[in-house]
Amino acid sequence: MMLSPDQAADSDHPSSAHSDPESLSGADAKVLGSVSDLEPVEEAEGDGKGGGRAALYPHPQQLSREEKRRRRRATAKYRSAHATRERIRVEAFNLAFAELRKLLPTLPPDKKLSKIEILRLAICYISYLNHVLDV
């Protein structure tokens, strides 16, 4: 932290050290107040031995919509459900490409095509069929 000339002169005196948050001036308090929402905001209740995670973080009502979404997405249950949805989506996507591949004429017929090759071949085949219909 950079010190202004006034603060540098005051730093020689141990009684003016700014380690106590209550003794900070308004400008210094604003600098320290800009920390992340994930930092502890209050002391734990009870016997002072931790009191649990909820006591250390802001209540859900105090979080922004984006922060609530970020925390929900960070849970193992959400990640697992998301991975399952993604796996199902990819399987459906691959099945659709396999069905499209069956409809396209290729030489040799058992040649394995990439997805981009399947799409390009499908575009060419559709335009060929349109041409045949127009003639």
GROMACS .gro file of C-alpha atoms in nm:
model
  135
    1MET     CA    1   0.000   0.000   0.000
    2MET     CA    2   0.144   0.337  -0.102
    3LEU     CA    3   0.156   0.606   0.164
    4SER     CA    4   0.095   0.972   0.102
    5PRO     CA    5   0.358   1.214   0.237
    6ASP     CA    6   0.132   1.290   0.536
    7GLN     CA    7   0.086   0.922   0.614
    8ALA     CA    8   0.458   0.852   0.574
    9ALA     CA    9   0.535   1.116   0.838
   10ASP     CA   10   0.268   0.969   1.067
   11SER     CA   11   0.393   0.613   1.019
   12ASP     CA   12   0.695   0.692   1.239
   13HIS     CA   13   0.462   0.709   1.539
   14PRO     CA   14   0.344   0.364   1.657
   15SER     CA   15   0.028   0.513   1.808
   16SER     CA   16  -0.092   0.622   1.465
   17ALA     CA   17  -0.068   0.277   1.305
   18HIS     CA   18  -0.383   0.192   1.110
   19SER     CA   19  -0.420  -0.169   1.216
   20ASP     CA   20  -0.751  -0.110   1.396
   21PRO     CA   21  -1.039  -0.086   1.143
   22GLU     CA   22  -1.236   0.147   1.369
   23SER     CA   23  -0.954   0.403   1.369
   24LEU     CA   24  -0.943   0.429   0.987
   25SER     CA   25  -1.039   0.751   0.816
   26GLY     CA   26  -1.321   0.746   0.561
   27ALA     CA   27  -1.084   0.711   0.260
   28ASP     CA   28  -0.891   0.425   0.418
   29ALA     CA   29  -1.213   0.249   0.516
   30LYS     CA   30  -1.339   0.272   0.155
   31VAL     CA   31  -1.022   0.105   0.027
   32LEU     CA   32  -1.056  -0.178   0.277
   33GLY     CA   33  -1.431  -0.201   0.217
   34SER     CA   34  -1.383  -0.296  -0.147
   35VAL     CA   35  -1.284  -0.656  -0.079
   36SER     CA   36  -1.468  -0.948  -0.234
   37ASP     CA   37  -1.811  -1.056  -0.112
   38LEU     CA   38  -1.666  -1.396  -0.027
   39GLU     CA   39  -1.458  -1.264   0.261
   40PRO     CA   40  -1.599  -1.298   0.613
   41VAL     CA   41  -1.830  -1.012   0.706
   42GLU     CA   42  -1.911  -1.087   1.067
   43GLU     CA   43  -1.775  -1.285   1.357
   44ALA     CA   44  -1.905  -1.634   1.414
   45GLU     CA   45  -2.172  -1.663   1.679
   46GLY     CA   46  -2.151  -1.896   1.975
   47ASP     CA   47  -1.838  -2.004   2.154
   48GLY     CA   48  -1.601  -1.842   1.904
   49LYS     CA   49  -1.478  -2.174   1.765
   50GLY     CA   50  -1.597  -2.128   1.408
   51GLY     CA   51  -1.973  -2.139   1.442
   52GLY     CA   52  -2.011  -2.272   1.089
   53ARG     CA   53  -1.971  -2.137   0.740
   54ALA     CA   54  -2.303  -1.950   0.729
   55ALA     CA   55  -2.192  -1.713   1.003
   56LEU     CA   56  -1.882  -1.610   0.807
   57TYR     CA   57  -2.048  -1.518   0.475
   58PRO     CA   58  -2.325  -1.273   0.382
   59HIS     CA   59  -2.682  -1.391   0.402
   60PRO     CA   60  -2.833  -1.497   0.066
   61GLN     CA   61  -3.058  -1.188   0.068
   62GLN     CA   62  -2.747  -0.967   0.065
   63LEU     CA   63  -2.594  -1.135  -0.242
   64SER     CA   64  -2.643  -1.011  -0.595
   65ARG     CA   65  -2.830  -1.228  -0.842
   66GLU     CA   66  -2.504  -1.310  -1.020
   67GLU     CA   67  -2.333  -1.411  -0.695
   68LYS     CA   68  -2.627  -1.637  -0.600
   69ARG     CA   69  -2.609  -1.801  -0.943
   70ARG     CA   70  -2.232  -1.847  -0.913
   71ARG     CA   71  -2.265  -2.013  -0.571
   72ARG     CA   72  -2.548  -2.241  -0.686
   73ARG     CA   73  -2.343  -2.351  -0.987
   74ALA     CA   74  -2.047  -2.429  -0.763
   75THR     CA   75  -2.230  -2.708  -0.578
   76ALA     CA   76  -2.144  -3.070  -0.655
   77LYS     CA   77  -2.511  -3.154  -0.713
   78TYR     CA   78  -2.546  -2.881  -0.978
   79ARG     CA   79  -2.221  -2.979  -1.152
   80SER     CA   80  -2.326  -3.344  -1.161
   81ALA     CA   81  -2.667  -3.257  -1.306
   82HIS     CA   82  -2.505  -3.027  -1.561
   83ALA     CA   83  -2.258  -3.299  -1.665
   84THR     CA   84  -2.547  -3.544  -1.709
   85ARG     CA   85  -2.742  -3.296  -1.925
   86GLU     CA   86  -2.432  -3.227  -2.134
   87ARG     CA   87  -2.366  -3.599  -2.183
   88ILE     CA   88  -2.725  -3.655  -2.301
   89ARG     CA   89  -2.699  -3.356  -2.535
   90VAL     CA   90  -2.375  -3.481  -2.691
   91GLU     CA   91  -2.517  -3.832  -2.737
   92ALA     CA   92  -2.824  -3.689  -2.914
   93PHE     CA   93  -2.598  -3.471  -3.128
   94ASN     CA   94  -2.385  -3.770  -3.229
   95LEU     CA   95  -2.695  -3.982  -3.306
   96ALA     CA   96  -2.826  -3.706  -3.532
   97PHE     CA   97  -2.496  -3.702  -3.722
   98ALA     CA   98  -2.506  -4.083  -3.753
   99GLU     CA   99  -2.859  -4.069  -3.897
  100LEU     CA  100  -2.759  -3.795  -4.141
  101ARG     CA  101  -2.453  -3.996  -4.241
  102LYS     CA  102  -2.674  -4.295  -4.329
  103LEU     CA  103  -2.868  -4.080  -4.578
  104LEU     CA  104  -2.564  -3.948  -4.765
  105PRO     CA  105  -2.403  -4.137  -5.055
  106THR     CA  106  -2.026  -4.182  -5.015
  107LEU     CA  107  -1.758  -4.388  -5.179
  108PRO     CA  108  -1.662  -4.618  -5.018
  109PRO     CA  109  -1.994  -4.654  -4.829
  110ASP     CA  110  -1.827  -4.744  -4.499
  111LYS     CA  111  -1.591  -4.443  -4.502
  112LYS     CA  112  -1.587  -4.266  -4.165
  113LEU     CA  113  -1.656  -3.895  -4.212
  114SER     CA  114  -1.592  -3.615  -3.966
  115LYS     CA  115  -1.883  -3.398  -3.857
  116ILE     CA  116  -1.774  -3.111  -4.078
  117GLU     CA  117  -1.740  -3.349  -4.374
  118ILE     CA  118  -2.091  -3.481  -4.307
  119LEU     CA  119  -2.229  -3.126  -4.302
  120ARG     CA  120  -2.047  -3.025  -4.620
  121LEU     CA  121  -2.153  -3.342  -4.799
  122ALA     CA  122  -2.514  -3.288  -4.685
  123ILE     CA  123  -2.511  -2.932  -4.823
  124CYS     CA  124  -2.375  -3.052  -5.158
  125TYR     CA  125  -2.621  -3.341  -5.172
  126ILE     CA  126  -2.919  -3.116  -5.096
  127SER     CA  127  -2.816  -2.866  -5.364
  128TYR     CA  128  -2.770  -3.157  -5.612
  129LEU     CA  129  -3.120  -3.287  -5.529
  130ASN     CA  130  -3.262  -2.933  -5.575
  131HIS     CA  131  -3.089  -2.915  -5.913
  132VAL     CA  132  -3.234  -3.255  -6.016
  133LEU     CA  133  -3.583  -3.138  -5.917
  134ASP     CA  134  -3.551  -2.812  -6.108
  135VAL     CA  135  -3.449  -2.981  -6.436
   0.00000   0.00000   0.00000
